[in-house]
Structures are given as structure tokens and as C-alpha cells.
Coordinates of C-alpha atoms and ligand atoms in Angstrom, one line a residue:
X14 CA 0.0 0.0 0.0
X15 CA 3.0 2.1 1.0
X16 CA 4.2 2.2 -2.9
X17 CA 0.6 2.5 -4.2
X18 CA 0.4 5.9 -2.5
X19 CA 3.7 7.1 -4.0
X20 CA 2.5 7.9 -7.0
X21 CA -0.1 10.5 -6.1
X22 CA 2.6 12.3 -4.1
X23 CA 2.1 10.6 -0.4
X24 CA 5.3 9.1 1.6
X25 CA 3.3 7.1 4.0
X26 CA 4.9 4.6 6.6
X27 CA 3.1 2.3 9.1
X28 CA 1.9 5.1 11.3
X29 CA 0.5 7.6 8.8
X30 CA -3.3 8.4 9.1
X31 CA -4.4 8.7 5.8
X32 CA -7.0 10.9 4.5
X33 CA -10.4 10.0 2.9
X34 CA -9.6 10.3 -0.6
X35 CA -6.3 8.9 0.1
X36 CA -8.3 5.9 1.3
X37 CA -10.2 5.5 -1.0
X38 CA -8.0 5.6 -3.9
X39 CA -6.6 2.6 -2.4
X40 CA -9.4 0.8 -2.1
X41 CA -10.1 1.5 -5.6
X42 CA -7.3 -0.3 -6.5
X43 CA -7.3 -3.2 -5.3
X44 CA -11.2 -3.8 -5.4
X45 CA -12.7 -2.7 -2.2
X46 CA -15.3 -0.4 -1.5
X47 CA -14.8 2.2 1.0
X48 CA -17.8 3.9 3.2
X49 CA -16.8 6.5 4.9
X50 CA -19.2 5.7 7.7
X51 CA -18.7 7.4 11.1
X52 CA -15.5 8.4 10.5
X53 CA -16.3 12.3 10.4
X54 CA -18.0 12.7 13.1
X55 CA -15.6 11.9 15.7
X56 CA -12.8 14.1 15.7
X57 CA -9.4 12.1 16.4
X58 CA -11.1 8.5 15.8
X59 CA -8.5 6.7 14.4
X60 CA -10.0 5.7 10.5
X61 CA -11.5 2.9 10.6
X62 CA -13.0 2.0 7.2
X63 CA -16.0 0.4 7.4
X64 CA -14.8 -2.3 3.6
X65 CA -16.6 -4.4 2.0
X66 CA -13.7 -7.7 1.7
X67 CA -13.6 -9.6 -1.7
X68 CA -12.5 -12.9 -0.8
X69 CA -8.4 -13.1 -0.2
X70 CA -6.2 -15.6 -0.7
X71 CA -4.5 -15.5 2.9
X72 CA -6.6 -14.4 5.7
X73 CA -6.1 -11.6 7.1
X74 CA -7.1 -11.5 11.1
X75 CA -8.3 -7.9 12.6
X76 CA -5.9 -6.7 15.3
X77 CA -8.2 -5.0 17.9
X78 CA -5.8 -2.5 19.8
X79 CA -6.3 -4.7 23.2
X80 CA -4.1 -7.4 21.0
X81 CA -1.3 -5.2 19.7
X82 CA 2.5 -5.4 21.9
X83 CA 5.1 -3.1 21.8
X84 CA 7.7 -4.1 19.7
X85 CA 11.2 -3.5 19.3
X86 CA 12.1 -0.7 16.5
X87 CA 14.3 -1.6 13.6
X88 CA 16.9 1.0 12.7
X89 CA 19.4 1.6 9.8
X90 CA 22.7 3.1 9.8
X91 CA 23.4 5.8 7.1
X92 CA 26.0 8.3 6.5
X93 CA 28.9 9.2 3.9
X94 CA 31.9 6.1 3.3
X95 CA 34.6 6.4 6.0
X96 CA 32.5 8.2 8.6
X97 CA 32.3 5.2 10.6
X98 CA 28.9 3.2 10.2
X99 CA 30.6 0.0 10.4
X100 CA 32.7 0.2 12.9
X101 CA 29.4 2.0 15.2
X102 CA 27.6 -1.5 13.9
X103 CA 30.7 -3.2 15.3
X104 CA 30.9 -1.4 18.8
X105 CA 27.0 -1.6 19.6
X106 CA 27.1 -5.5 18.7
X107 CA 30.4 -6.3 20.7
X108 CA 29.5 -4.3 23.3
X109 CA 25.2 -5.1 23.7
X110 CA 24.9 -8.8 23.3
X111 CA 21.8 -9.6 25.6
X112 CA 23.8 -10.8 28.9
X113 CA 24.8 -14.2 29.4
X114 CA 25.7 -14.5 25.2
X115 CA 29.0 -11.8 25.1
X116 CA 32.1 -13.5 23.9
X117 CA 30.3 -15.7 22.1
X118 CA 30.1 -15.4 18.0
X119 CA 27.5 -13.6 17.1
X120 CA 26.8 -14.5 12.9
X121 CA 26.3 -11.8 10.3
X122 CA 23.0 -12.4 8.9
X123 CA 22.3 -9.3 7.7
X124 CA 20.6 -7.7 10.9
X125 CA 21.0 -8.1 14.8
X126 CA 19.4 -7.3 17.9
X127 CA 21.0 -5.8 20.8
X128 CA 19.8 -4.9 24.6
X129 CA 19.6 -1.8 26.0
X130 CA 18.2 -1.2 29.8
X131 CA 16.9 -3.9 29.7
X132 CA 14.8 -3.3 26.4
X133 CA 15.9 -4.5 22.4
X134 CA 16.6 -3.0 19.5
X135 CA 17.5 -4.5 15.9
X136 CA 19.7 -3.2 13.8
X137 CA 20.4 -3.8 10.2
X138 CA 23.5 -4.7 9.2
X139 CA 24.4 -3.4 6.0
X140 CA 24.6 0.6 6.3
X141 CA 24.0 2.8 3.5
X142 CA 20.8 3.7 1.5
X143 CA 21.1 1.1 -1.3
X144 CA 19.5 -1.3 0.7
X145 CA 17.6 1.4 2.4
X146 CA 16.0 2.3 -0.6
X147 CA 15.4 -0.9 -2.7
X148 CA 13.7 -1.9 -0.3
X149 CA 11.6 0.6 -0.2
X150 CA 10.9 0.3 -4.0
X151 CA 9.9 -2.9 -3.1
X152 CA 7.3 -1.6 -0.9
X153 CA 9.3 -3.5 2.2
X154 CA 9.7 -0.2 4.6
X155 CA 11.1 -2.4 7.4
X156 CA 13.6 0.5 9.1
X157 CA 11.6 2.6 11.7
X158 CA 14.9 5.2 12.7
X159 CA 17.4 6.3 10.5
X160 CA 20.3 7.1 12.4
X161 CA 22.7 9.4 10.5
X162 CA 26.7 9.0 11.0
X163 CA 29.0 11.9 10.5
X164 CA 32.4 12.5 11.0
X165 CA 33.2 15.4 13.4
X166 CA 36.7 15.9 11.3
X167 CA 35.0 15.7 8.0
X168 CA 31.9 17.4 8.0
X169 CA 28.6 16.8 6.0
X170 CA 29.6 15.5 2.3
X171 CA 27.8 13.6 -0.5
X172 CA 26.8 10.7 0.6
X173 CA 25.3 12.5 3.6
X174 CA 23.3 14.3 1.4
X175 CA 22.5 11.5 -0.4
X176 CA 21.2 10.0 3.0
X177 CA 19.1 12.8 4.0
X178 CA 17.5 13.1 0.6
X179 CA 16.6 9.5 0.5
X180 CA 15.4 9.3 4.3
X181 CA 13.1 12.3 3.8
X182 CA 11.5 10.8 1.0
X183 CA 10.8 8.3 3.2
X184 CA 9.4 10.4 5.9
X185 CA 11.9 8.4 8.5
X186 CA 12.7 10.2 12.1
X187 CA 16.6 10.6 11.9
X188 CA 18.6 10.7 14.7
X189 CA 22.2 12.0 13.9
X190 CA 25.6 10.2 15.3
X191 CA 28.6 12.7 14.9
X192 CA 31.1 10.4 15.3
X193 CA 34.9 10.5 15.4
X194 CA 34.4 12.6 18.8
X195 CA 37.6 11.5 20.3
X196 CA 40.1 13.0 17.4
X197 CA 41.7 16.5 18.4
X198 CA 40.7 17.5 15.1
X199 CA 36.8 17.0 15.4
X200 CA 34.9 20.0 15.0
X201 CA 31.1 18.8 16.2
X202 CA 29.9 22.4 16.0
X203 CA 30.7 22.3 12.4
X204 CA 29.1 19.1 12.0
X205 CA 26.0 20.6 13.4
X206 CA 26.1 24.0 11.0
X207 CA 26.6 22.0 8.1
X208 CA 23.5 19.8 9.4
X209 CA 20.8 23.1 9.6
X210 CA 22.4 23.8 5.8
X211 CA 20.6 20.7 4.7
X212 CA 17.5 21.7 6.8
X213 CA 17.9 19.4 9.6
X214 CA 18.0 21.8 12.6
X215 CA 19.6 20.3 15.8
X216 CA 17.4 20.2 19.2
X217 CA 20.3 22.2 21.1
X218 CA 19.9 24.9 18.2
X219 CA 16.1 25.1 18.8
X220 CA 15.1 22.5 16.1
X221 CA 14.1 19.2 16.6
X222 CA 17.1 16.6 15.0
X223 CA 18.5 14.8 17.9
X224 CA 22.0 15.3 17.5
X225 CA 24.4 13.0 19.7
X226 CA 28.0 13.0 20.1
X227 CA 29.8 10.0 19.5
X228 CA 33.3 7.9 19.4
X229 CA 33.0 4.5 17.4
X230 CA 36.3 3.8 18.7
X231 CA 36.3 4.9 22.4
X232 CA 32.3 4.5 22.9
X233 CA 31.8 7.4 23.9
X234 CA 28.1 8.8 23.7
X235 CA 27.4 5.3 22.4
X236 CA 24.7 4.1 25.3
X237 CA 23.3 8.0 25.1
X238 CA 22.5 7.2 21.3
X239 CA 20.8 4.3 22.1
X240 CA 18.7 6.1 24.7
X241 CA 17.7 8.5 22.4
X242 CA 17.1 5.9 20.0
X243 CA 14.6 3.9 22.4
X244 CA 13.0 7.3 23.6
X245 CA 12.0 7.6 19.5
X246 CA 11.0 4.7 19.5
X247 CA 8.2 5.0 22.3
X248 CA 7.6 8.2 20.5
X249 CA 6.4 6.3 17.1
X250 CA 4.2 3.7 19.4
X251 CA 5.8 0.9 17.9
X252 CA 3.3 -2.3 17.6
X253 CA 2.5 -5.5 16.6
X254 CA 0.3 -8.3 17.0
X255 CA 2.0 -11.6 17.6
X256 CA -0.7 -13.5 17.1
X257 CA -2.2 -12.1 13.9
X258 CA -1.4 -14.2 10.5
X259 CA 2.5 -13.9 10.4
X260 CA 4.6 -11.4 8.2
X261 CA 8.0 -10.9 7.6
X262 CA 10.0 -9.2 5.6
X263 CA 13.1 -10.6 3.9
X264 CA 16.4 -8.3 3.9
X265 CA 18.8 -10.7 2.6
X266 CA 18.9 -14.3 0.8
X267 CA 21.3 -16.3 0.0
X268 CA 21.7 -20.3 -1.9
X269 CA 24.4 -22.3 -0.1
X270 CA 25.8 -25.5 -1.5
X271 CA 24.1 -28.3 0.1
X272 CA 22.2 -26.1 2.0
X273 CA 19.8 -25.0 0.1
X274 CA 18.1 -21.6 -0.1
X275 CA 18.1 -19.5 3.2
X276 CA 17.1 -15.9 4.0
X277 CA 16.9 -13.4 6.7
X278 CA 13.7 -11.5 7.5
X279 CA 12.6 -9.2 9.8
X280 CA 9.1 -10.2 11.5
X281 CA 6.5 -7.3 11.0
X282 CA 3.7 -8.7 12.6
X283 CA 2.7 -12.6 14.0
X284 CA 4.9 -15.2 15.0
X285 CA 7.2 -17.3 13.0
X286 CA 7.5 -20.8 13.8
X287 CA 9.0 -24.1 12.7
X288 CA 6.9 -26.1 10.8
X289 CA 4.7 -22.8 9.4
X290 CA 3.7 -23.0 5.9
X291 CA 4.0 -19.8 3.6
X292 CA 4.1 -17.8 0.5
X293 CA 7.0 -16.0 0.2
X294 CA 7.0 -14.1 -3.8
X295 CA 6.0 -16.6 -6.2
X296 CA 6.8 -19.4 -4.4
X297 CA 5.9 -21.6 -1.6
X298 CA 7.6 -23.1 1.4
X299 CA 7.7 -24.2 4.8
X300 CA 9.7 -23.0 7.7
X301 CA 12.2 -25.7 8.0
X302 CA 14.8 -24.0 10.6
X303 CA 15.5 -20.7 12.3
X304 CA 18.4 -19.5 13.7
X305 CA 19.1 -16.2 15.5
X306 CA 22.3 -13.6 14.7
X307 CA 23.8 -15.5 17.3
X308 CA 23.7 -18.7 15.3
X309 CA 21.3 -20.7 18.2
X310 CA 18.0 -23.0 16.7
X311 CA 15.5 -21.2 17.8
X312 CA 11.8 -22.7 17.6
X313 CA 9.6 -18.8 17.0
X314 CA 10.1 -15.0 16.3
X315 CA 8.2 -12.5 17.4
X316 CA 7.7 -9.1 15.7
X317 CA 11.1 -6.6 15.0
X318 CA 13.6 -9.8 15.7
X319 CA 15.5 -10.7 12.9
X320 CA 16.1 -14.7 11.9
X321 CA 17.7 -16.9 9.3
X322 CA 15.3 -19.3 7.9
X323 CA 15.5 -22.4 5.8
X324 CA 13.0 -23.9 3.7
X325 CA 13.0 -21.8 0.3
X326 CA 12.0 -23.7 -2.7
X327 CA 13.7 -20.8 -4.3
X328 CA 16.0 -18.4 -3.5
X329 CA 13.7 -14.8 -2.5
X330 CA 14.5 -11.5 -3.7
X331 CA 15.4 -8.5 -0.6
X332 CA 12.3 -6.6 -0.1
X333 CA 9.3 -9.8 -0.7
X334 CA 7.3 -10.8 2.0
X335 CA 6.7 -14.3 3.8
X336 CA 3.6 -14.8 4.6
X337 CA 2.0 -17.8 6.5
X338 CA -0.8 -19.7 4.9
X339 CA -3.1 -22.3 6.8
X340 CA -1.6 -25.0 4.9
X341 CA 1.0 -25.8 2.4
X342 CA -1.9 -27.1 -0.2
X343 CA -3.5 -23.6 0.0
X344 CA 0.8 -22.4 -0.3
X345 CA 1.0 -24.5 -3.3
X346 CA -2.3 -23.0 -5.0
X347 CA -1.3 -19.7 -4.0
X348 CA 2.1 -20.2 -5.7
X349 CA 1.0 -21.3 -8.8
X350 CA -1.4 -18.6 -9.7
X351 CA 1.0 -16.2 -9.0
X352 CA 4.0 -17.6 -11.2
X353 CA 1.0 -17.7 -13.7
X354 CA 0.2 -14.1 -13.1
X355 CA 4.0 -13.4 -13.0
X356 CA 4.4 -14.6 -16.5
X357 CA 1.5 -13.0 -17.6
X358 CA 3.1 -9.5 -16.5
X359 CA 6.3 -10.0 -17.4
X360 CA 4.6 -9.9 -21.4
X361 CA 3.8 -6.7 -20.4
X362 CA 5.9 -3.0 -19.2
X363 CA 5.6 -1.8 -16.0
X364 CA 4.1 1.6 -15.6
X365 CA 5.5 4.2 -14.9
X366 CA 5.0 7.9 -15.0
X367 CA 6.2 9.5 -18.0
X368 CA 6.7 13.4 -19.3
X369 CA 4.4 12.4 -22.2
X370 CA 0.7 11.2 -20.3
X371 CA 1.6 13.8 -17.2
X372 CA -1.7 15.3 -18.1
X373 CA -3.6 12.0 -18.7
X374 CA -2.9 11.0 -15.0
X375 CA -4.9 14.2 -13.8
X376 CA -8.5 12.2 -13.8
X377 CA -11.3 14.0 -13.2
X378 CA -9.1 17.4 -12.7
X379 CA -10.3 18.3 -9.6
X380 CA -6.6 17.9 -8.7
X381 CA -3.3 19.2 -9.9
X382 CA -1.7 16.2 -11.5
X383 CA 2.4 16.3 -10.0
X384 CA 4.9 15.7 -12.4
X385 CA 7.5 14.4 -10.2
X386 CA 11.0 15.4 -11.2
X387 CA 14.7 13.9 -10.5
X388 CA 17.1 16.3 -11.7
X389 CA 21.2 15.3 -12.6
X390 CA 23.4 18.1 -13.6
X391 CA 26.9 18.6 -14.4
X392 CA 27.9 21.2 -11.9
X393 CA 26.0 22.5 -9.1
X394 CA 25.1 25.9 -10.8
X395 CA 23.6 24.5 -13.1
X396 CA 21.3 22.4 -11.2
X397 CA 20.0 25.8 -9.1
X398 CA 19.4 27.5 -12.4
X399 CA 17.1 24.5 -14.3
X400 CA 15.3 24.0 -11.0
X401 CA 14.5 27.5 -10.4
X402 CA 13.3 28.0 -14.0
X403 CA 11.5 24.9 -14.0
X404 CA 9.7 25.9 -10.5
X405 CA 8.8 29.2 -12.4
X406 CA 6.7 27.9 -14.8
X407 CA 3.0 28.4 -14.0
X408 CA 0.6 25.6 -14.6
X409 CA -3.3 25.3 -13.7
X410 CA -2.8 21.6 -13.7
X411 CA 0.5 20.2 -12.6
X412 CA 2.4 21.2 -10.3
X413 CA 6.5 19.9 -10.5
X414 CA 7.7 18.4 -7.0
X415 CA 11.1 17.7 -7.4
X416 CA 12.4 14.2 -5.9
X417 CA 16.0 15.3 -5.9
X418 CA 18.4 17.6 -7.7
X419 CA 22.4 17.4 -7.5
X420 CA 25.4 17.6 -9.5
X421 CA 26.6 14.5 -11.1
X422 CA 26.4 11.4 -13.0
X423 CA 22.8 9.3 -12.8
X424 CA 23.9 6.8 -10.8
X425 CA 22.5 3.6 -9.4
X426 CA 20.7 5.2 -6.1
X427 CA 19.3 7.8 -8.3
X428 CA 17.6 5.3 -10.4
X429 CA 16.0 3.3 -7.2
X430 CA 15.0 6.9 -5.3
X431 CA 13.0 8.4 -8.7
X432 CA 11.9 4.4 -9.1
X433 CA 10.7 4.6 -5.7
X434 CA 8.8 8.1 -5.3
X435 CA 7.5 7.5 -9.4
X436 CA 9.6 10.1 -10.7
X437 CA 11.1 10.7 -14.2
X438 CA 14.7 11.8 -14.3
X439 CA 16.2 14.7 -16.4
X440 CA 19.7 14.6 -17.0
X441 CA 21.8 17.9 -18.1
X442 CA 25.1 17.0 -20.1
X443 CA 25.6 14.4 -17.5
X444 CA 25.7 10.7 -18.4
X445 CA 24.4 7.4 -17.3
X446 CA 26.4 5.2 -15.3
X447 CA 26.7 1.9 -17.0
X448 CA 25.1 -0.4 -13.7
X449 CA 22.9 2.3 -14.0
X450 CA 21.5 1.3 -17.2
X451 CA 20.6 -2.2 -16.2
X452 CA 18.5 -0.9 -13.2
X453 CA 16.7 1.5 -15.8
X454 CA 15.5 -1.2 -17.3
X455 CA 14.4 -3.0 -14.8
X456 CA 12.7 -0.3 -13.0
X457 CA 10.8 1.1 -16.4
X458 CA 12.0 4.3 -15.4
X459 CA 12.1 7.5 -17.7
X460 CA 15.1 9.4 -18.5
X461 CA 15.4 12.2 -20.3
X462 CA 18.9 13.5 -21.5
X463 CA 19.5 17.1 -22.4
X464 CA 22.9 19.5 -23.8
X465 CA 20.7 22.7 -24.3
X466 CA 19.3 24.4 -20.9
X467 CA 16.3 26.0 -23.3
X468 CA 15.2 22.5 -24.7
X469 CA 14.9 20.7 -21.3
X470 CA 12.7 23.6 -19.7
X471 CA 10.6 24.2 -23.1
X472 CA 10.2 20.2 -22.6
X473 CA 9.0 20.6 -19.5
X474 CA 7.1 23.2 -20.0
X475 CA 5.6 20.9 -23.0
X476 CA 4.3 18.5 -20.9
X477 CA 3.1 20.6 -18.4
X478 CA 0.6 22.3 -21.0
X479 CA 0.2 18.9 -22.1
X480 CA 1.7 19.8 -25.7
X481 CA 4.2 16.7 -25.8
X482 CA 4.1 14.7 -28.4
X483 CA 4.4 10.9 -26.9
X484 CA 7.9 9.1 -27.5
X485 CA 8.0 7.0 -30.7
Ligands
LIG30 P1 32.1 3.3 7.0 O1 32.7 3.3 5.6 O2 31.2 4.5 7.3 O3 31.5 2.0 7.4 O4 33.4 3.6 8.0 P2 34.2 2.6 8.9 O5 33.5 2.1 10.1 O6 34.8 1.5 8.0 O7 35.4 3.6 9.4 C1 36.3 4.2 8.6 C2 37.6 4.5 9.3 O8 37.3 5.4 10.4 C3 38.2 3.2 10.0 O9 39.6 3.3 9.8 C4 37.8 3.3 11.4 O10 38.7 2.7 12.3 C5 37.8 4.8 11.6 N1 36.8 5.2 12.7 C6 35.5 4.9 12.7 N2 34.9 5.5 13.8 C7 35.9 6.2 14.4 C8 35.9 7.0 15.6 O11 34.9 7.2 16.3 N3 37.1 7.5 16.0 C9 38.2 7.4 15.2 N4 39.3 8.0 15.6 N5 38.2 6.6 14.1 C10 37.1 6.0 13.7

């Protein structure tokens, strides 16, 4: 549902109340039919469509409030290369093994969880946005807190603008690390100037970033992080339902020799257990083993933990869900018809917005459609100028919301962020980057290349009158 509403401009995640028509587009989609009912009239009732179910493959169980539990929040590490993500990874798991399990070998499965007075959190264990964000194209939002590492010597750079861009689209609370605290030559003043540049304002200069003061090295500020970090998290009301019809995410997979097909996931709601039949993609399967990141057979997972399972029929792809089914005949039925549907889809292109149909998407035009822009330059000047000017133009119907806009080459990330929020990328005398390419094509997304500043804006322009002539 997440990536159904990116398209019409909304960067929901789990705890977003969504408005009526918002609501009801979904619904729309996928075949319900929404009453509005009794929402209006009480003010603050959480919405509570009154829908009219088709029938669904896998049940889906109601989760009265009485039966949702706190759960454990699930955080990403992001932050420019060098500025220490790894090694903060490193010190939080060496350091916060639940008691009774330090010094022994804790496995890299892709995420871990840790104990903090007395309560858990999980990390995931790949930093960066790459993973971050194909997820998210995936529609798998597992991360709940973004924390945000930079280096007090080095200041914000690239990548950390990179990070920010991509965790706003996402609508993620960001708590910033500035790390390297112990070197003479840190400068975490600096680190928080160049912070409000990029619009995140730090609490101790009236905004409302938590900014924290950390050494990867020493561990220093460390435990203070992690309070902040659990204080967010009762913040965002983090719940779940372990007994509700399980869900889980998966954030890594792998195919051993002899092994078989294995994969960590992230449990988002229910109980995973041994023996549980699912769906997981295509394919069916049945929970053979789990293991926790500390390598121990475990027999169930509750919500937020991560876990290795076993019992793939095929390897799954980062970002599909598992989800349990009553049996595996109803796993194998399931499976079929969606390899059949799979085929059936891969005849045909994904959709995608393009410049071309901008206007066509309006509808009824009691809404501005949004053309929804990610814009590559050469240098940075160039960038401000084309954006400006594009801003500028007046339109009655669409209005341009621009995804990002940096100097450089259109990279791999760009591709997933414009695939994620629907947007179509204009490049200005920049070129593609070859693995770039590839993910173009996969994603269906449209890029437009341009040498003559006057041509790209009249393009735009174009499209926004709805005078584009579509692609041959
Ligand atoms: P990543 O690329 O962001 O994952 O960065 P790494 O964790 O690999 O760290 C890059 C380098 O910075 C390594 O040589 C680390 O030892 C060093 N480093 C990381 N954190 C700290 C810190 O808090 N203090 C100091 N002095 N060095 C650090």
C-alpha cells in the first residue's frame, strides 16, 4: 500500500493516518469499496473503514488495539563512506549482546538485535541507503529510525546528502551520530552548522534533529545514542500483533551449496514458527529451521527480531514478504497462480509515470496532477538555475515536486529513489552510469537526457501544457 500511494505524491509509513480520498483511492485499486461511515464525526477516531472484503487468498485477522504489543524498533545506519557506520555496527554489537551470550560469535545475517536497559533493539547490518532504498521500492519499509553518522573531522559530504534526501523521502525520524568525537581534530559544531544547511536543525539549536556526540572507537556517547534511540521509538508507538497471520520481511537471501536456499527477514507482525507453511514471492515453502544472529535454533520470532530461515524452494528477492498460509496445499495453489500471473506480467511494461501522459494522469481534474522530477546536472550551478526556472513555470494543472536535484552522474541510487517516489529523471550534459543502465530497465523508469538548458525547460514546459508529443 505504502508504494501505491507514491504515485499520487504521499510518503506514508506504518503510522501515517491517511485521509479519505487517500483511502479510497486505495481501495479502488485493489477492489474494495470504502464507506466512509462514522469516521467524520468523531474528531481524532483513528479511521477505521468500514470495507466491503472480496475474498483473499491468505486471511487476514483484525488486530483490535487490546491485542497489539510493543515491539522493538528496527533502525538503519546511514552516513557518507569512512564516517564510521561499520565500525558503530561493530561497537553496539560487541558491546550489547543480551547478557549471558558476550564473547560468544554472534553471525552476520544481515541484521541483529541488541539490549539496551533492559529493552531490544535491531539493527540492520548493511549501512548505506542502497539497501535502504530498494527496499523501499519494493514496498518493504522495514527501518523505523534512520540514524545518520557523520564524522566530526570531516563534515557533511555527498553521501550524507544523499542519505538525507533518501530518508526524507521516506518520511523516516533521523537521529544524527557525529562520530569521530575523540580526534583533536573533530569540529562537532561544524558538523551541526553543516547539518541546519541541509535543513535538519539540531534540538540544542532550537530544532528538533537529535543530534548525539559519539566515538565508534572509544564509545563514547554510544549508550546516550541508544537512549535517544529507544526514547524515538516510544515516541512512534511501535506495535504489533504476535498472534495475527505472520509477516516478515526478507532483507537478505542467500543459496548455499548443500544447504539449500536460506534468507533473513525481519518479523513485521505474528509469530514465525518451525513447521509454518508460507508464500513468500511466487513461491511456496515451509519453515524448516531458524536460527538467531547468534547462530542458536530457535523454535519462533516474534515481531522486530531478525532470523535466518530455511526452507525456500527458491531463492527470494530483498524486499518480498513471507507470509504464512493455513496449509501448504492452500501455499502450493497460491504459488501457482502467481507464477501464472508473474508470467502473464512480465509480457507486459511496468508503468511508470512519463513526461508524455503527465496530463492524462490528472483524472477528473479536480486535482493538480504532479509531475515528479529527479534532476542530474553537471555542476551545481547549473542544477539551481534548471530547477528555479523549472519551478517558475505556472501551470493550472500540474504542479512539479522535485524528488531530488544534484550535480553529477545518474547513478545507481538515483535510479532506485526516482523508481521509488514515481519520478522521471532529467539529465543535463551528464551521463548514465553503466550499472545504471541495467536498473533502468528494470525499473521502467524514464530518463530524459539534455545538452541545451532552453530544450529541457521548453520540454517541460511541453508537458506541463500537455503539448508533448508521446515518445515514438
Ligand atoms: P564506514 O565506511 O562508514 O562503514 O566507516 P568505517 O566504520 O569503515 O570507518 C572508517 C575508518 O574510520 C576506519 O579506519 C575506522 O577505524 C575509523 N573510525 C570509525 N569510527 C571512528 C571513531 O569514532 N574515531 C576514530 N578515531 N576513528 C574512527
Amino acid at each position: 500500500l505504502i508504494a501505491d500511494l507514491l504515485p499520487i505524491g504521499v510518503f506514508a509509513n506504518p503510522a501515517t493516518a491517511l485521509e479519505a480520498d487517500q483511502i479510497s483511492f486505495l481501495c479502488e485499486k485493489h477492489g474494495f469499496i470504502y464507506e466512509r461511515g462514522k469516521r467524520e464525526k468523531g474528531a481524532g477516531v483513528k479511521a477505521q473503514p468500514e470495507i466491503i472484503e472480496e475474498p483473499a487468498p491468505v486471511a487476514v485477522e483484525e488486530e483490535p488495539e487490546e491485542t497489539l504489543k510493543e515491539r522493538m524498533p528496527i533502525i538503519t545506519i546511514m552516513g557518507h563512506v569512512d564516517h564510521g557506520k561499520t565500525s558503530l555496527l561493530d561497537y553496539i554489537r560487541r558491546t550489547r549482546v543480551v547478557a549471558g551470550e558476550a564473547g560468544g560469535i554472534t553471525q552476520h545475517i544481515g541484521a541483529y538485535t541488541v539490549e539496551h536497559n533492559g529493552q531490544k533493539l535491531t539493527f540492520l547490518d548493511t549501512p548505506g541507503h542502497a539497501i535502504f532504498t530498494e527496499m523501499r521500492a519494493r514496498g518493504a519499509d522495514v527501518t523505523d529510525i534512520v540514524v545518520l553518522v557523520v564524522a566530526a573531522n570531516d563534515g557533511i559530504m555527498p553521501q550524507t546528502r544523499e542519505a538525507i534526501t533518501h530518508t526524507k523521502a521516506a518520511g523516516k525520524t533521523v537521529i544524527v551520530a557525529v562520530n569521530k568525537c575523540d580526534l583533536p581534530s573533530a569540529d562537532p559544531v561544524k558538523a551541526r552548522t553543516g547539518l541546519m544547511e541541509e535543513g535538519l536543525v539540531p534540538t540544542d539549536f532550537g530544532g528538533d534533529i537529535e543530534c548525539v556526540n559519539v566515538s565508534a572507537l572509544t564509545g563514547e556517547g554510544v549508550s546516550d545514542l541508544l537512549d535517544l534511540l529507544l526514547l524515538q521509538a516510544e515516541v512512534l508507538e511501535l506495535k504489533a500483533n504476535p498472534k495475527a497471520n505472520c509477516r516478515a520481511s526478507i532483507i537478505e537471501a542467500r543459496m548455499e551449496q548443500g544447504k539449500g536456499s536460506s534468507a533473513t527477514v525481519i518479523v513485521q507482525s505474528g509469530t514465525l514458527k518451525v513447521g509454518m507453511p508460507f508464500i513468500c514471492g511466487p513461491y511456496s515453502g515451509k519453515v524448516r529451521t531458524l536460527f538467531d544472529d547468534k547462530g542458536k535454533a530457535i523454535k519462533k520470532v516474534l515481531p522486530g527480531m531478525p532470523a535466518e530461515v530455511a526452507g525456500f524452494v527458491e531463492t527470494p528477492n530483498v524486499g518480498d514478504e513471507l507470509v504464512e498460509m493455513e496449509s501448504e496445499r492452500a501455499s502450493r495453489k497460491l504459488s501457482e497462480e502467481r507464477q501464472e500471473e508473474l508470467r502473464a506480467s512480465r509480457l507486459a511494461q511496468p508503468r511508470r509515470s512519463r513526461m508524455e501522459d503527465i496530463l492524462a494522469m490528472m483524472g477528473d481534474g479536480s486535482q493538480k496532477a504532479q509531475l515528479k522530477l529527479y534532476l542530474k546536472g553537471d555542476v551545481q550551478g547549473s542544477v539551481e538555475a534548471i530547477k528555479k526556472a523549472i519551478l517558475d513555470i505556472h501551470s493550472d494543472k500540474v504542479e512539479c515536486l522535485f524528488i531530488g536535484a544534484s550535480a553529477g552522474p545518474i547513478s545507481e541510487s538515483d535510479v532506485l529513489l526516482a523508481s521509488s517516489s514515481d519520478a522521471i529523471i532529467l539529465g543535463f550534459n551528464v551521463k548514465v552510469e553503466s550499472n545504471a543502465v541495467r536498473m533502468l530497465k528494470r525499473e521502467g523508469v524514464q530518463v530524459k537526457l539534455y545538452s541545451i538548458v532552453y530544450e529541457l525547460i521548453d520540454q517541460v514546459r511541453d508537458a506541463m501544457l500537455g503539448l508533448l508529443e508521446p515518445e515514438t
